[in-house]
Coordinates of C-alpha atoms in Angstrom, one line a residue:
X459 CA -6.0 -39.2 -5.8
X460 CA -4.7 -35.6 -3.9
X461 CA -1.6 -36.7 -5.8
X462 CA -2.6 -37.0 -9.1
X463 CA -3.9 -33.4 -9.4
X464 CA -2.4 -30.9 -11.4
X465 CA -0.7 -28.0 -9.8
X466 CA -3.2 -25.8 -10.7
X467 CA -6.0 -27.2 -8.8
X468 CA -4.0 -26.9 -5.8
X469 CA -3.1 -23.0 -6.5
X470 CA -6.8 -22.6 -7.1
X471 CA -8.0 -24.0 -4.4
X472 CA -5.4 -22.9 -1.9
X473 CA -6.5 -19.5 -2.9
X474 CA -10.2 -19.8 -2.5
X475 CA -8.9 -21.1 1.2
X476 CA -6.6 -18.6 1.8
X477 CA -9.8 -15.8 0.8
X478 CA -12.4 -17.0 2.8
X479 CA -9.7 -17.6 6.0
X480 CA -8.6 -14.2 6.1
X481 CA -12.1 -12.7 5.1
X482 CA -13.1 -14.7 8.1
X483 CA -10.4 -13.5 10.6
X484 CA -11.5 -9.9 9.8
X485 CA -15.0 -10.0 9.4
X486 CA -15.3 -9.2 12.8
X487 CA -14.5 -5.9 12.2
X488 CA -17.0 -5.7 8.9
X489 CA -14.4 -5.9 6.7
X490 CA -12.7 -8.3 3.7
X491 CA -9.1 -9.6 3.0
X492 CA -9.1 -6.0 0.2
X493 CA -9.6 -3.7 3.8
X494 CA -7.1 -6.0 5.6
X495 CA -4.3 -5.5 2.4
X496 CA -5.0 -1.8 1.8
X497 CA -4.7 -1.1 5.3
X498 CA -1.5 -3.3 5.6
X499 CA 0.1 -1.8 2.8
X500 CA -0.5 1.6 4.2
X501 CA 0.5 0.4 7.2
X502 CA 4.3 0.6 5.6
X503 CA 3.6 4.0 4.7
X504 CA 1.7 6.7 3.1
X505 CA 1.1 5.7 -1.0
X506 CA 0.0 8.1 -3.8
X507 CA -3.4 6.3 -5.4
X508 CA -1.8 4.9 -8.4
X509 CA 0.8 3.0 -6.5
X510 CA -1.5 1.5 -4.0
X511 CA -4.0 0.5 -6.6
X512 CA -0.5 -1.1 -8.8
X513 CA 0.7 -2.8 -5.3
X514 CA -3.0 -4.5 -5.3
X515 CA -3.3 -5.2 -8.9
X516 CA -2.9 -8.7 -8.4
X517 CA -5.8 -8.8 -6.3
X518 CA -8.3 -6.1 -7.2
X519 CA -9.2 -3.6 -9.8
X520 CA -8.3 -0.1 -9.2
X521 CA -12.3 0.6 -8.3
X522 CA -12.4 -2.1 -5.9
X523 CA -9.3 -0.8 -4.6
X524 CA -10.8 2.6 -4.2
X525 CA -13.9 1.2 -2.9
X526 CA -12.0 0.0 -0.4
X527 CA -10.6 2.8 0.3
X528 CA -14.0 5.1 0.5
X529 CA -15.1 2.6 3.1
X530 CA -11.8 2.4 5.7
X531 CA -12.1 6.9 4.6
X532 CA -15.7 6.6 6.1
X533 CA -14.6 4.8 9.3
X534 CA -11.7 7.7 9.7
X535 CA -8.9 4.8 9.4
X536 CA -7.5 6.3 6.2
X537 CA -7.3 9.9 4.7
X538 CA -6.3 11.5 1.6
X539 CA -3.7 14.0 2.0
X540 CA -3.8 15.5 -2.0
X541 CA -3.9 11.7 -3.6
X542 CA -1.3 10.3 -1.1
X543 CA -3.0 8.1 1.2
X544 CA -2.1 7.8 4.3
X545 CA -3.5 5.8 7.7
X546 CA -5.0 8.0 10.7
X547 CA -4.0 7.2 14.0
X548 CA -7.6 5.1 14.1
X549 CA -6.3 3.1 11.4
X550 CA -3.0 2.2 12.9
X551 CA -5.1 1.0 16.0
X552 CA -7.0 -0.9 14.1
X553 CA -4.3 -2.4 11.6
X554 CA -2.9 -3.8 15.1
X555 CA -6.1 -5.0 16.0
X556 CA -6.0 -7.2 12.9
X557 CA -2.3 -8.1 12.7
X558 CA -2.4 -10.5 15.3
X559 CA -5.4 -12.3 13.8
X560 CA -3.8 -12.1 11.0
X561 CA -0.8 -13.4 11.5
X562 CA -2.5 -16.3 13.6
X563 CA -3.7 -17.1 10.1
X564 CA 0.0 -16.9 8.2
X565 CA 0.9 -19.4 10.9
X566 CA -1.8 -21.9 10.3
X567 CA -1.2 -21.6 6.4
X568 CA 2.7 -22.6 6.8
X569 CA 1.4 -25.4 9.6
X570 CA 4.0 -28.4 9.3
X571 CA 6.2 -26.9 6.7
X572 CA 10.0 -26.2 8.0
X573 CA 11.4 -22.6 7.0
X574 CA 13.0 -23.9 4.3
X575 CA 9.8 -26.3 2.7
X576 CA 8.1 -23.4 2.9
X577 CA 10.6 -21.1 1.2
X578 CA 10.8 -24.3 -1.6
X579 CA 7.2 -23.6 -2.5
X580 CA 7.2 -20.2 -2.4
X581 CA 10.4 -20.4 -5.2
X582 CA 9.0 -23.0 -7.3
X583 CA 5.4 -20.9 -7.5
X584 CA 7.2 -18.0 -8.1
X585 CA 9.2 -20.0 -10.8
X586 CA 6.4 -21.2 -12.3
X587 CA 4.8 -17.9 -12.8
X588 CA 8.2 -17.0 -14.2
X589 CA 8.1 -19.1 -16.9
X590 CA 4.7 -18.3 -18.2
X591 CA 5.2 -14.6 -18.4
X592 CA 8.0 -15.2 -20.4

């Protein structure tokens, strides 16, 4: 029957897993897979608002995104320096707090998949959305 479903089901589904998984690895800390991918893609580096809110789009509105971002600005893990965001040494600690958790999680995802099965369904996903934004 697993077999017989349609590629979408499994996308669906794989994300409501992959959600609630890393919702649960940081809930710990009070926070939700939005803190964990704001405060990972600050981690890279400082962003302007309107870039971090377009890096997240896929994910979260722009409010969300900046609701997100009020919350890890009340816990002094992020400030705004002028619109470019940017994490405070308390948000580095804690974005390595979460990293190994996190990447625990990555692991278990890609469980039993060689390198290259899971670079195969990572192309043939992102093929797929390829072809319908054509």
């Amino acid at each position: 029957m697993q077999q017989q479903r349609p590629v979408g089901w499994w996308v669906k589904r794989l994300d409501e897993l992959l959600e609630r998984g890393l919702d649960d690895v940081v809930a710990a800390e009070g926070l939700s897979r939005r803190h964990w991918q704001v405060l990972d893609s600050l981690a890279g580096g400082p962003s302007a608002r309107p870039e971090l809110a377009a890096a997240l789009a896929s994910f979260a509105t722009p409010r969300r995104v900046d609701d997100v971002v009020a919350d890890l600005a009340a816990r002094a893990w992020v400030e705004d320096r002028g619109g470019v965001l940017a994490l405070t040494s308390d948000g580095r600690t804690a974005h390595g707090r979460l990293a190994g958790g996190v990447a625990a999680f990555r692991r278990r995802v890609a469980d039993g998949l060689s390198a290259e099965e899971y670079a195969a369904t990572v192309a043939g996903l992102a093929r797929m959305v390829a072809n319908l934004e054509r």
